[in-house]
CSV table of C-alpha atoms in Angstrom, one decimal:
chain,number,residue,atom,x,y,z
A,1,VAL,CA,1.7,-17.9,1.5
A,2,VAL,CA,-1.9,-18.8,0.7
A,3,THR,CA,-4.4,-20.2,3.1
A,4,HIS,CA,-7.2,-21.1,0.8
A,5,TYR,CA,-5.4,-23.9,-1.0
A,6,GLU,CA,-2.1,-24.2,0.8
A,7,LEU,CA,-3.2,-23.7,4.5
A,8,HIS,CA,-0.1,-21.6,5.0
A,9,ALA,CA,2.0,-24.7,4.8
A,10,GLY,CA,3.3,-24.7,1.2
A,11,MET,CA,3.2,-28.0,-0.7
A,12,THR,CA,2.2,-30.0,2.4
A,13,GLY,CA,-0.9,-27.9,2.9
A,14,PHE,CA,-1.5,-28.1,-0.8
A,15,TRP,CA,-1.7,-31.9,-0.7
A,16,ILE,CA,-3.9,-31.8,2.5
A,17,VAL,CA,-6.3,-29.6,0.7
A,18,GLY,CA,-6.3,-31.9,-2.3
A,19,LEU,CA,-7.0,-34.9,-0.2
A,20,ALA,CA,-9.7,-33.1,1.8
A,21,THR,CA,-11.4,-31.9,-1.4
A,22,THR,CA,-11.3,-35.4,-2.9
A,23,GLY,CA,-12.9,-36.6,0.3
A,24,MET,CA,-15.6,-33.9,0.0
A,25,LEU,CA,-16.4,-35.0,-3.6
A,26,VAL,CA,-16.5,-38.6,-2.6
A,27,THR,CA,-18.7,-37.9,0.4
A,28,LEU,CA,-21.1,-35.7,-1.6
A,29,ILE,CA,-21.6,-38.5,-4.2
A,30,SER,CA,-21.9,-41.3,-1.6
A,31,GLY,CA,-24.2,-39.1,0.4
A,32,ILE,CA,-26.7,-39.0,-2.5
A,33,VAL,CA,-26.4,-42.8,-2.8
A,34,ILE,CA,-27.0,-43.6,0.9
A,35,HIS,CA,-29.7,-40.9,1.4
A,36,ARG,CA,-32.5,-43.3,0.3
A,37,ARG,CA,-35.3,-40.9,1.0
A,38,PHE,CA,-33.7,-38.2,-1.1
A,39,PHE,CA,-36.8,-37.1,-2.9
A,40,LYS,CA,-39.4,-38.1,-0.3
A,41,ASP,CA,-37.7,-35.7,2.2
A,42,PHE,CA,-37.2,-33.0,-0.4
A,43,PHE,CA,-39.1,-30.1,1.2
A,44,THR,CA,-39.2,-31.6,4.7
A,45,PHE,CA,-38.2,-29.6,7.8
A,46,ARG,CA,-39.7,-30.5,11.2
A,47,PRO,CA,-38.5,-27.9,13.7
A,48,GLY,CA,-38.5,-28.4,17.5
A,49,GLN,CA,-38.1,-32.2,17.3
A,50,GLY,CA,-34.6,-32.6,18.6
A,51,GLN,CA,-32.3,-34.8,16.5
A,52,ARG,CA,-34.8,-35.2,13.7
A,53,SER,CA,-34.8,-31.4,13.2
A,54,TRP,CA,-31.0,-31.4,13.0
A,55,LEU,CA,-31.2,-34.2,10.4
A,56,ASP,CA,-33.8,-32.3,8.4
A,57,ALA,CA,-31.6,-29.2,8.5
A,58,HIS,CA,-28.6,-31.3,7.4
A,59,ASN,CA,-30.5,-32.8,4.5
A,60,LEU,CA,-32.1,-29.6,3.4
A,61,SER,CA,-29.0,-27.5,3.4
A,62,SER,CA,-27.1,-30.1,1.4
A,63,VAL,CA,-29.8,-31.3,-1.0
A,64,MET,CA,-30.8,-27.8,-2.0
A,65,THR,CA,-27.3,-26.6,-2.7
A,66,LEU,CA,-26.0,-29.9,-4.0
A,67,PRO,CA,-25.2,-28.6,-7.5
A,68,PHE,CA,-23.1,-25.9,-5.9
A,69,GLN,CA,-21.3,-28.1,-3.5
A,70,ILE,CA,-20.3,-30.6,-6.2
A,71,MET,CA,-19.3,-27.8,-8.6
A,72,ILE,CA,-17.1,-26.1,-6.0
A,73,ALA,CA,-15.3,-29.3,-5.0
A,74,TYR,CA,-14.8,-30.5,-8.5
A,75,THR,CA,-13.6,-27.2,-10.0
A,76,GLY,CA,-11.4,-26.7,-7.0
A,77,LEU,CA,-9.6,-30.0,-7.9
A,78,ALA,CA,-9.7,-29.4,-11.6
A,79,MET,CA,-8.0,-26.0,-11.2
A,80,PHE,CA,-4.9,-27.7,-10.0
A,81,TYR,CA,-4.9,-30.6,-12.4
A,82,TYR,CA,-1.3,-29.9,-13.3
A,83,ALA,CA,-0.2,-30.3,-9.7
A,84,TYR,CA,-2.5,-33.1,-8.6
A,85,MET,CA,-2.0,-35.2,-11.7
A,86,PRO,CA,1.4,-34.3,-12.9
A,87,ALA,CA,2.5,-37.6,-14.5
A,88,ALA,CA,1.6,-36.8,-18.2
A,89,ILE,CA,3.0,-33.3,-18.0
A,90,GLY,CA,6.2,-34.6,-16.4
A,91,TYR,CA,6.6,-37.2,-19.1
A,92,HIS,CA,6.3,-34.8,-22.0
A,93,PHE,CA,7.7,-31.6,-20.6
A,94,GLY,CA,9.7,-32.6,-17.5
A,95,LEU,CA,9.2,-31.2,-14.0
A,96,PRO,CA,12.1,-28.9,-13.3
A,97,GLY,CA,13.0,-28.4,-9.7
A,98,GLY,CA,10.4,-30.7,-8.2
A,99,LEU,CA,6.7,-30.2,-7.6
A,100,ALA,CA,6.8,-26.6,-6.5
A,101,ALA,CA,8.1,-25.6,-9.9
A,102,GLN,CA,4.8,-26.5,-11.4
A,103,PHE,CA,3.4,-23.3,-10.0
A,104,ASP,CA,5.8,-21.5,-12.2
A,105,GLN,CA,3.5,-20.4,-15.0
A,106,ALA,CA,6.5,-20.1,-17.3
A,107,SER,CA,7.3,-23.8,-17.3
A,108,PRO,CA,7.6,-25.4,-20.8
A,109,TYR,CA,4.1,-26.9,-20.4
A,110,PHE,CA,2.4,-23.7,-19.9
A,111,ARG,CA,4.3,-22.0,-22.6
A,112,ALA,CA,3.1,-24.7,-25.0
A,113,LEU,CA,-0.4,-24.3,-23.8
A,114,ARG,CA,-0.8,-20.5,-24.0
A,115,PRO,CA,-1.1,-18.6,-27.3
A,116,ALA,CA,2.3,-17.4,-28.4
A,117,ALA,CA,3.3,-14.0,-27.0
A,118,PRO,CA,3.7,-11.1,-29.4
A,119,ASP,CA,7.2,-11.0,-31.0
A,120,LEU,CA,8.9,-8.3,-29.1
A,121,ALA,CA,12.3,-8.8,-30.6
A,122,ARG,CA,11.3,-7.2,-33.9
A,123,GLU,CA,13.5,-4.8,-35.8
A,124,GLU,CA,14.6,-1.9,-33.6
A,125,GLY,CA,14.3,0.8,-36.3
A,126,VAL,CA,15.8,4.2,-36.1
A,127,PRO,CA,14.9,7.0,-33.6
A,128,ALA,CA,11.8,8.7,-34.9
A,129,ARG,CA,9.1,11.1,-33.7
A,130,LEU,CA,5.9,9.4,-33.0
A,131,VAL,CA,2.4,10.5,-33.8
A,132,GLU,CA,0.8,12.3,-30.8
A,133,LEU,CA,-1.1,9.9,-28.6
A,134,PRO,CA,-4.3,11.9,-28.5
A,135,THR,CA,-4.6,11.6,-32.3
A,136,LEU,CA,-4.3,7.8,-32.0
A,137,LEU,CA,-6.7,7.7,-29.1
A,138,ALA,CA,-9.3,9.5,-31.1
A,139,ALA,CA,-8.7,7.2,-34.1
A,140,ALA,CA,-9.0,4.2,-31.8
A,141,GLU,CA,-12.2,5.5,-30.2
A,142,ALA,CA,-13.7,5.9,-33.7
A,143,GLN,CA,-12.6,2.4,-34.7
A,144,LEU,CA,-13.7,0.7,-31.5
A,145,GLY,CA,-16.8,2.7,-30.9
A,146,GLN,CA,-15.9,2.8,-27.2
A,147,VAL,CA,-13.7,4.9,-24.8
A,148,PRO,CA,-10.3,3.1,-24.6
A,149,SER,CA,-9.0,2.0,-21.2
A,150,ARG,CA,-5.5,0.9,-21.8
A,151,ILE,CA,-2.5,1.9,-24.0
A,152,VAL,CA,0.5,-0.3,-24.8
A,153,VAL,CA,3.5,1.2,-26.7
A,154,GLU,CA,6.2,-1.1,-28.0
A,155,ARG,CA,9.6,0.4,-28.9
A,156,PRO,CA,8.6,4.0,-28.1
A,157,GLY,CA,10.6,6.7,-29.9
A,158,ARG,CA,11.6,4.3,-32.7
A,159,SER,CA,10.5,4.2,-36.3
A,160,SER,CA,9.2,0.6,-35.7
A,161,ALA,CA,7.0,1.7,-32.7
A,162,LEU,CA,3.7,-0.2,-32.3
A,163,VAL,CA,0.8,1.4,-30.4
A,164,ARG,CA,-2.0,-0.9,-29.2
A,165,ILE,CA,-5.1,0.7,-27.7
A,166,TYR,CA,-7.5,-1.5,-25.8
A,167,ALA,CA,-11.2,-1.0,-24.8
A,168,PRO,CA,-12.9,-3.2,-22.2
A,169,PRO,CA,-15.4,-5.8,-23.4
A,170,ALA,CA,-19.0,-4.6,-23.1
A,171,LYS,CA,-20.3,-4.8,-19.5
A,172,ARG,CA,-23.2,-6.8,-20.9
A,173,ALA,CA,-20.9,-9.4,-22.5
A,174,LEU,CA,-19.0,-9.6,-19.2
A,175,GLU,CA,-22.1,-10.4,-17.3
A,176,ARG,CA,-23.4,-13.0,-19.8
A,177,THR,CA,-20.4,-15.3,-20.3
A,178,ILE,CA,-18.4,-17.4,-17.9
A,179,LEU,CA,-15.3,-17.2,-20.1
A,180,THR,CA,-13.9,-13.7,-19.8
A,181,PRO,CA,-14.4,-12.1,-23.2
A,182,ALA,CA,-11.3,-10.6,-24.9
A,183,GLU,CA,-10.7,-6.8,-24.9
A,184,HIS,CA,-11.3,-4.9,-28.1
A,185,MET,CA,-8.0,-3.7,-29.6
A,186,ALA,CA,-6.9,-1.2,-32.2
A,187,ALA,CA,-3.2,-1.2,-33.3
A,188,PHE,CA,-1.3,1.6,-35.0
A,189,ASP,CA,2.1,2.1,-36.5
A,190,GLY,CA,3.5,4.6,-34.0
A,191,ALA,CA,5.6,6.6,-36.6
A,192,THR,CA,3.0,7.0,-39.3
A,193,GLY,CA,-0.2,6.7,-37.4
A,194,THR,CA,-1.7,4.3,-39.9
A,195,GLY,CA,-3.8,1.4,-38.6
A,196,VAL,CA,-2.2,-2.0,-38.4
A,197,THR,CA,-4.0,-5.3,-38.6
A,198,THR,CA,-3.5,-7.4,-35.5
A,199,PRO,CA,0.1,-8.4,-35.3
A,200,ALA,CA,0.9,-12.1,-35.9
A,201,GLY,CA,0.9,-14.4,-32.9
A,202,GLU,CA,-1.7,-12.4,-31.0
A,203,ALA,CA,-4.7,-14.4,-31.8
A,204,GLN,CA,-7.1,-14.3,-28.9
A,205,THR,CA,-8.8,-17.6,-29.6
A,206,LEU,CA,-8.2,-20.2,-26.9
A,207,SER,CA,-7.8,-23.9,-27.6
A,208,GLY,CA,-10.5,-26.1,-26.3
A,209,ALA,CA,-8.5,-27.4,-23.4
A,210,VAL,CA,-7.5,-23.9,-22.3
A,211,ALA,CA,-11.0,-22.6,-22.6
A,212,THR,CA,-12.3,-25.5,-20.5
A,213,TYR,CA,-9.7,-24.7,-17.9
A,214,GLU,CA,-10.6,-21.0,-17.9
A,215,VAL,CA,-14.3,-21.9,-17.4
A,216,MET,CA,-13.5,-24.2,-14.5
A,217,SER,CA,-11.4,-21.6,-12.7
A,218,SER,CA,-13.9,-18.9,-13.5
A,219,LEU,CA,-16.7,-21.1,-12.1
A,220,HIS,CA,-14.7,-21.7,-9.0
A,221,GLN,CA,-13.8,-18.1,-8.4
A,222,ALA,CA,-17.1,-16.5,-9.5
A,223,THR,CA,-15.3,-14.1,-11.8
A,224,PHE,CA,-18.5,-13.8,-13.9
A,225,GLY,CA,-22.0,-12.5,-13.5
A,226,GLY,CA,-21.3,-9.7,-11.0
A,227,ALA,CA,-22.8,-9.2,-7.6
A,228,LEU,CA,-25.8,-11.5,-8.1
A,229,VAL,CA,-23.5,-14.5,-8.7
A,230,ARG,CA,-21.3,-13.6,-5.7
A,231,TRP,CA,-24.3,-13.5,-3.4
A,232,LEU,CA,-25.6,-16.8,-4.7
A,233,TYR,CA,-22.2,-18.3,-4.1
A,234,PHE,CA,-22.1,-16.8,-0.6
A,235,LEU,CA,-25.5,-18.2,0.4
A,236,SER,CA,-24.7,-21.6,-1.1
A,237,GLY,CA,-21.4,-21.6,0.7
A,238,ILE,CA,-23.2,-20.8,4.0
A,239,ALA,CA,-25.6,-23.7,3.3
A,240,GLY,CA,-22.5,-25.9,2.8
A,241,THR,CA,-21.0,-25.0,6.1
A,242,ALA,CA,-24.4,-25.4,7.8
A,243,MET,CA,-24.5,-28.9,6.3
A,244,MET,CA,-21.1,-29.7,7.7
A,245,LEU,CA,-21.8,-28.3,11.1
A,246,THR,CA,-25.2,-30.0,11.5
A,247,GLY,CA,-23.4,-33.2,10.3
A,248,VAL,CA,-20.6,-33.2,12.9
A,249,ILE,CA,-23.0,-32.2,15.7
A,250,LEU,CA,-25.3,-35.1,14.8
A,251,PHE,CA,-22.4,-37.4,14.5
A,252,THR,CA,-20.9,-36.6,17.9
A,253,ALA,CA,-24.4,-36.7,19.6
A,254,LYS,CA,-25.2,-40.0,18.1
A,255,ARG,CA,-21.8,-41.5,18.8
A,256,ARG,CA,-22.1,-40.4,22.5
A,257,ARG,CA,-25.4,-42.2,22.8
A,258,MET,CA,-24.7,-45.3,20.8
A,259,ARG,CA,-21.2,-46.1,22.0
A,260,PRO,CA,-20.8,-44.7,25.5
A,261,LEU,CA,-17.8,-46.9,26.3
A,262,GLU,CA,-16.0,-47.0,23.0
A,263,ALA,CA,-12.7,-45.8,24.4
A,264,GLY,CA,-13.0,-47.3,27.9
A,265,GLN,CA,-12.2,-44.9,30.8
A,266,ALA,CA,-11.3,-42.1,28.4
A,267,THR,CA,-14.6,-42.2,26.5
A,268,HIS,CA,-16.2,-39.3,28.2
A,269,ARG,CA,-13.1,-37.1,27.8
A,270,ALA,CA,-12.8,-38.1,24.1
A,271,HIS,CA,-16.4,-37.2,23.4
A,272,GLU,CA,-15.9,-33.8,25.2
A,273,ALA,CA,-12.8,-33.2,23.1
A,274,ALA,CA,-14.8,-33.9,19.9
A,275,ASP,CA,-17.4,-31.4,21.1
A,276,ALA,CA,-14.7,-28.8,21.7
A,277,ILE,CA,-13.3,-29.4,18.2
A,278,ASN,CA,-16.8,-28.9,16.7
A,279,LEU,CA,-17.1,-25.6,18.6
A,280,VAL,CA,-13.7,-24.3,17.6
A,281,CYS,CA,-14.1,-25.3,14.0
A,282,SER,CA,-17.5,-23.6,13.7
A,283,VAL,CA,-18.0,-20.7,16.1
A,284,GLY,CA,-14.3,-20.3,16.9
A,285,LEU,CA,-13.7,-19.8,13.2
A,286,VAL,CA,-16.4,-17.1,13.0
A,287,ILE,CA,-14.7,-15.3,15.9
A,288,ALA,CA,-11.4,-15.5,14.0
A,289,CYS,CA,-12.9,-14.1,10.8
A,290,ILE,CA,-14.6,-11.2,12.5
A,291,SER,CA,-11.4,-10.5,14.5
A,292,TYR,CA,-9.7,-10.2,11.1
A,293,PHE,CA,-12.0,-7.3,10.2
A,294,TRP,CA,-11.4,-5.7,13.6
A,295,ALA,CA,-7.7,-5.9,13.0
A,296,ASN,CA,-8.2,-4.4,9.6
A,297,ARG,CA,-9.9,-1.4,11.1
A,298,LEU,CA,-7.6,-1.1,14.2
A,299,ILE,CA,-4.2,-1.4,12.6
A,300,SER,CA,-3.1,1.8,11.0
A,301,GLY,CA,-3.2,1.8,7.2
A,302,ASP,CA,0.4,2.8,6.8
A,303,ALA,CA,1.7,0.3,9.4
A,304,ASN,CA,4.4,-2.0,8.2
A,305,SER,CA,3.3,-5.5,7.1
A,306,ARG,CA,-0.4,-4.8,8.0
A,307,GLU,CA,-1.6,-7.8,6.0
A,308,ALA,CA,0.7,-10.1,8.0
A,309,TRP,CA,-0.6,-8.7,11.3
A,310,GLU,CA,-4.2,-9.2,10.2
A,311,ALA,CA,-3.4,-12.8,9.5
A,312,ARG,CA,-1.7,-13.2,12.9
A,313,VAL,CA,-4.7,-11.8,14.7
A,314,PHE,CA,-6.9,-14.2,12.8
A,315,PHE,CA,-4.9,-17.2,13.9
A,316,ALA,CA,-4.3,-16.0,17.4
A,317,THR,CA,-8.0,-15.5,18.1
A,318,TRP,CA,-8.7,-18.9,16.6
A,319,ALA,CA,-6.1,-20.5,18.7
A,320,ALA,CA,-7.4,-18.8,21.8
A,321,ALA,CA,-10.8,-20.4,21.2
A,322,ILE,CA,-9.2,-23.9,21.7
A,323,PRO,CA,-8.4,-23.8,25.4
A,324,HIS,CA,-11.6,-22.0,26.1
A,325,ALA,CA,-13.6,-24.7,24.4
A,326,LEU,CA,-11.7,-27.4,26.2
A,327,LEU,CA,-11.8,-25.9,29.7
A,328,ARG,CA,-15.4,-24.6,29.9
A,329,ALA,CA,-18.4,-26.9,30.2
A,330,LYS,CA,-20.0,-27.6,26.8
A,331,ALA,CA,-23.2,-25.5,27.0
A,332,ALA,CA,-21.4,-22.6,28.6
A,333,ALA,CA,-18.6,-22.7,26.0
A,334,TRP,CA,-21.0,-22.6,23.1
A,335,ILE,CA,-23.0,-19.7,24.6
A,336,GLU,CA,-19.9,-17.7,25.4
A,337,GLN,CA,-18.2,-18.2,22.0
A,338,LEU,CA,-21.4,-17.4,20.2
A,339,GLY,CA,-21.8,-14.4,22.4
A,340,VAL,CA,-18.3,-13.1,21.6
A,341,ALA,CA,-18.9,-13.6,17.9
A,342,ALA,CA,-22.3,-11.8,18.1
A,343,VAL,CA,-20.8,-8.8,19.9
A,344,LEU,CA,-17.9,-8.5,17.6
A,345,CYS,CA,-20.2,-8.7,14.6
A,346,LEU,CA,-22.7,-6.2,15.9
A,347,LEU,CA,-20.0,-3.7,17.0
A,348,LEU,CA,-18.1,-3.7,13.7
A,349,PRO,CA,-20.0,-0.7,12.2
A,350,VAL,CA,-19.4,1.2,15.4
A,351,LEU,CA,-15.7,0.5,15.2
A,352,GLY,CA,-15.8,1.5,11.5
A,353,VAL,CA,-17.2,4.9,12.4
A,354,LEU,CA,-14.6,5.4,15.2
A,355,THR,CA,-11.5,4.4,13.2
A,356,SER,CA,-12.3,5.6,9.7
A,357,ASN,CA,-13.6,8.9,8.3
A,358,GLN,CA,-16.7,7.3,6.9
A,359,GLY,CA,-19.4,5.2,8.4
A,360,SER,CA,-21.5,2.5,6.7
A,361,VAL,CA,-24.6,4.7,6.7
A,362,ALA,CA,-22.8,7.5,4.9
A,363,ALA,CA,-21.3,5.0,2.5
A,364,ALA,CA,-24.7,3.5,1.8
A,365,MET,CA,-26.2,7.0,1.3
A,366,ARG,CA,-23.5,7.6,-1.3
A,367,GLY,CA,-24.4,4.4,-3.0
A,368,ASP,CA,-21.1,2.7,-2.0
A,369,TRP,CA,-22.8,-0.7,-1.3
A,370,LYS,CA,-19.5,-2.6,-1.5
A,371,PHE,CA,-18.3,-0.7,1.7
A,372,ALA,CA,-21.6,-0.7,3.5
A,373,GLY,CA,-22.4,-4.3,2.5
A,374,VAL,CA,-19.6,-5.8,4.5
A,375,GLU,CA,-20.7,-4.2,7.7
A,376,LEU,CA,-24.4,-4.8,7.0
A,377,THR,CA,-23.6,-8.5,6.5
A,378,ALA,CA,-21.6,-8.5,9.7
A,379,VAL,CA,-24.6,-7.0,11.5
A,380,ALA,CA,-27.0,-9.5,10.0
A,381,ALA,CA,-24.6,-12.3,11.1
A,382,GLY,CA,-24.4,-10.8,14.6
A,383,ILE,CA,-28.2,-10.8,14.9
A,384,LEU,CA,-28.3,-14.5,13.9
A,385,LEU,CA,-25.6,-15.3,16.3
A,386,ALA,CA,-27.3,-13.4,19.1
A,387,GLY,CA,-30.5,-15.3,18.3
A,388,ALA,CA,-28.6,-18.6,18.6
A,389,VAL,CA,-27.3,-17.4,22.1
A,390,GLY,CA,-30.9,-16.6,23.1
A,391,MET,CA,-32.1,-20.1,22.0
A,392,LEU,CA,-29.3,-21.9,23.8
A,393,ARG,CA,-29.9,-19.9,27.0
A,394,ALA,CA,-33.7,-20.6,26.9
A,395,ARG,CA,-32.9,-24.3,26.4
A,396,GLN,CA,-30.4,-24.3,29.2
A,397,ARG,CA,-33.0,-22.9,31.6
A,398,THR,CA,-35.6,-25.5,30.5
A,399,PHE,CA,-33.2,-28.4,30.9
A,400,ALA,CA,-31.2,-27.2,33.9
A,401,THR,CA,-32.8,-29.4,36.4
A,402,PRO,CA,-33.1,-32.7,34.5
A,403,ARG,CA,-29.5,-32.4,33.2
A,404,GLN,CA,-28.1,-32.2,36.8
A,405,ILE,CA,-29.8,-35.4,37.7
A,406,ALA,CA,-28.8,-37.1,34.4
A,407,THR,CA,-25.0,-36.5,34.9
A,408,PRO,CA,-24.1,-37.7,38.4
A,409,ALA,CA,-20.6,-38.4,37.3
A,410,ALA,CA,-19.9,-34.7,36.9
B,22,MET,CA,-29.6,3.8,-6.3
B,23,THR,CA,-29.0,0.8,-8.6
B,24,ILE,CA,-28.0,-2.6,-7.4
B,25,PRO,CA,-26.2,-4.5,-10.2
B,26,LEU,CA,-28.3,-7.6,-10.7
B,27,GLY,CA,-28.5,-9.4,-14.0
B,28,ALA,CA,-28.1,-7.9,-17.4
B,29,THR,CA,-31.5,-6.7,-18.3
B,30,GLY,CA,-32.2,-5.7,-14.7
B,31,MET,CA,-34.0,-7.3,-11.8
B,32,PRO,CA,-37.5,-8.0,-13.1
B,33,VAL,CA,-36.7,-11.0,-15.3
B,34,LEU,CA,-34.6,-12.7,-12.6
B,35,LEU,CA,-37.2,-12.0,-10.0
B,36,LEU,CA,-39.8,-13.6,-12.3
B,37,ALA,CA,-37.4,-16.6,-12.7
B,38,PHE,CA,-37.2,-16.9,-8.9
B,39,ALA,CA,-41.0,-16.6,-8.6
B,40,ALA,CA,-41.4,-19.4,-11.2
B,41,ALA,CA,-39.0,-21.6,-9.3
B,42,VAL,CA,-40.8,-21.1,-6.0
B,43,GLY,CA,-44.1,-21.8,-7.7
B,44,GLY,CA,-42.7,-24.9,-9.4
B,45,PHE,CA,-41.3,-26.3,-6.2
B,46,LEU,CA,-44.5,-25.6,-4.4
B,47,CYS,CA,-46.4,-27.6,-7.1
B,48,LEU,CA,-43.9,-30.4,-6.7
B,49,ALA,CA,-44.4,-30.3,-2.9
B,50,PHE,CA,-48.2,-30.5,-3.5
B,51,SER,CA,-47.6,-33.6,-5.7
B,52,MET,CA,-46.0,-35.4,-2.8
B,53,LEU,CA,-48.3,-37.5,-0.6
B,54,ARG,CA,-46.8,-36.5,2.7
B,55,HIS,CA,-46.8,-32.7,2.1
B,56,TYR,CA,-50.2,-32.6,0.5
B,57,ARG,CA,-51.8,-34.5,3.4
B,58,ALA,CA,-50.0,-32.2,5.9
B,59,ILE,CA,-51.1,-29.1,4.2
B,60,PHE,CA,-54.7,-29.9,3.1
B,61,ARG,CA,-55.5,-32.5,5.7
B,62,ARG,CA,-56.8,-35.0,3.2
B,63,PRO,CA,-55.2,-37.5,0.8
B,64,ALA,CA,-54.4,-36.1,-2.6
B,65,HIS,CA,-56.4,-37.4,-5.6
B,66,ALA,CA,-54.1,-39.1,-8.1
B,67,SER,CA,-55.1,-36.8,-10.9
B,68,VAL,CA,-54.4,-33.7,-8.8
B,69,ARG,CA,-51.0,-35.1,-8.0
B,70,MET,CA,-50.2,-35.7,-11.7
B,71,LEU,CA,-51.3,-32.2,-12.5
B,72,ALA,CA,-49.3,-30.6,-9.8
B,73,ARG,CA,-46.2,-32.6,-10.8
B,74,GLY,CA,-46.6,-31.6,-14.5
B,75,ALA,CA,-47.2,-27.9,-13.6
B,76,GLY,CA,-44.2,-28.0,-11.2
B,77,TRP,CA,-41.7,-29.3,-13.8
B,78,LEU,CA,-43.1,-26.9,-16.3
B,79,MET,CA,-42.6,-23.9,-14.1
B,80,LEU,CA,-39.1,-25.0,-13.3
B,81,LEU,CA,-38.4,-25.1,-17.0
B,82,VAL,CA,-40.0,-21.6,-17.4
B,83,SER,CA,-37.6,-20.4,-14.7
B,84,LEU,CA,-34.6,-21.8,-16.6
B,85,GLY,CA,-35.9,-20.1,-19.8
B,86,LEU,CA,-36.2,-16.8,-18.0
B,87,CYS,CA,-32.6,-17.1,-16.7
B,88,VAL,CA,-31.3,-17.9,-20.1
B,89,VAL,CA,-33.2,-15.1,-21.7
B,90,ASP,CA,-31.7,-12.7,-19.2
B,91,LEU,CA,-28.2,-14.0,-19.0
B,92,ASP,CA,-27.6,-16.2,-22.0
B,93,TRP,CA,-26.7,-19.9,-22.1
B,94,SER,CA,-23.3,-19.4,-20.4
B,95,VAL,CA,-24.3,-17.7,-17.1
B,96,GLY,CA,-28.0,-18.4,-17.2
B,97,PRO,CA,-28.0,-22.1,-16.2
B,98,VAL,CA,-25.5,-21.4,-13.4
B,99,VAL,CA,-27.6,-18.6,-11.9
B,100,TRP,CA,-30.7,-20.9,-12.4
B,101,ALA,CA,-29.0,-23.5,-10.2
B,102,GLY,CA,-28.5,-20.8,-7.5
B,103,VAL,CA,-32.1,-19.6,-7.9
B,104,LEU,CA,-33.3,-23.2,-7.5
B,105,SER,CA,-31.3,-23.6,-4.3
B,106,ILE,CA,-32.8,-20.5,-2.6
B,107,ALA,CA,-36.3,-21.3,-3.9
B,108,GLY,CA,-36.0,-24.8,-2.5
B,109,VAL,CA,-35.2,-23.5,0.9
B,110,VAL,CA,-38.0,-21.0,0.7
B,111,VAL,CA,-40.5,-23.6,-0.3
B,112,ALA,CA,-39.3,-25.9,2.5
B,113,GLY,CA,-40.0,-23.0,4.9
B,114,LEU,CA,-43.4,-22.4,3.4
B,115,VAL,CA,-44.3,-26.1,3.7
B,116,THR,CA,-43.2,-26.3,7.3
B,117,PHE,CA,-45.2,-23.1,8.1
B,118,ALA,CA,-48.3,-24.5,6.4
B,119,THR,CA,-47.9,-27.8,8.1
B,120,ARG,CA,-47.6,-26.2,11.5
B,121,ALA,CA,-50.5,-23.8,10.9
B,122,GLN,CA,-52.7,-26.9,10.4
B,123,ARG,CA,-52.0,-28.3,13.8
């Protein structure tokens, strides 16, 4: 089960994600078209001016990261071209066993697309004593000029044995290309120890179509460029969610004002429900995500099906945010959910120290930034969330009296 | 302690970021509304032309630095990200300058 592109719902979820992504792409493009003051507003942010500030934030977060948003939506769709646009493949190769079978990478289509696999069914040979591996390793290291990282032995113990020794592509090459560079390889005849030129059918060159596909999926998954690119993706992604959140908040606020009677008697309830959905989909989701990290630290490492339980905690906390958002008054619900998210984020390092044998500080001192980075980021998020709580509370105090007068229906 | 950033190390990419911020700042100066808000007087046409030219030039320099550091494959992608962050930073600076004038 995959959530990212299947929503835990198999093919149904897969199609929902496809439709939603297409919608995102269409919205991004049409957004540029209808945003007439695109360049005039380019660096404009006017804080403290109510709805105008929200619109500025909405424009700023989307316009600045527009290349990223279009790229991520487009590559997300392009990655699954074979499932979203299967007609041509079906015509030429057939679609065995319905749509789900397309995910089987071994379908005739993918076999035709990929470079041929090495011919494993070669002559068996006779039992033979092989050259010692250390000898071959030394020869490979001399040939490749690098310390090898991987050994593949075909038909071990036979006179036809083939030993292939791989070294990783240079780190610099990895950081400087989107297309993952091929490993360096040295091949040896296992029985004699003499070097063999690359066996037939093992050419590493990709066809133009496959290379394009690899770049698309690499762009989408940020498998290139190292930590810098991941951070840029993270920040751009945050800006994207900020765009969506400011967008829906503006939309519901405007709708409430412009069409106060659009659903007759039920209008007020409908608008409140929309507010609740906004809250659950933004802050509720943050609570669910940080709960996932709590579950990860609280559930014992050797517990059975730990991953499944982490996912269950994620969905359970997210579901719990729904009744809370519906039952509490709007302002209180936002403050409370933001508060819960802030506390969970800020206490994550404390929990880390209590439940594992290493804290973030110790990890950072050791130079293990991957470990410390998660908790530092959680703390930074917690500080931002706490700041949001503070702002909402200050505003609540300021507007407390007028609001009570303004809503006599309540 | 080393943080893995870029291929030839931080400095080149930091320069690229600085160039992007400078370029966007110049472009903001070339815009009537921002210029007036920051300097409290309308911009001279020649100043605006100059700022616009310098702005685009610095953005190109920023791209050049990214490509020098990361090559044509990754460089432009990182440049797009650098532009995004620089844009938000400049918007913050312009807002700050505008408010400081009031």
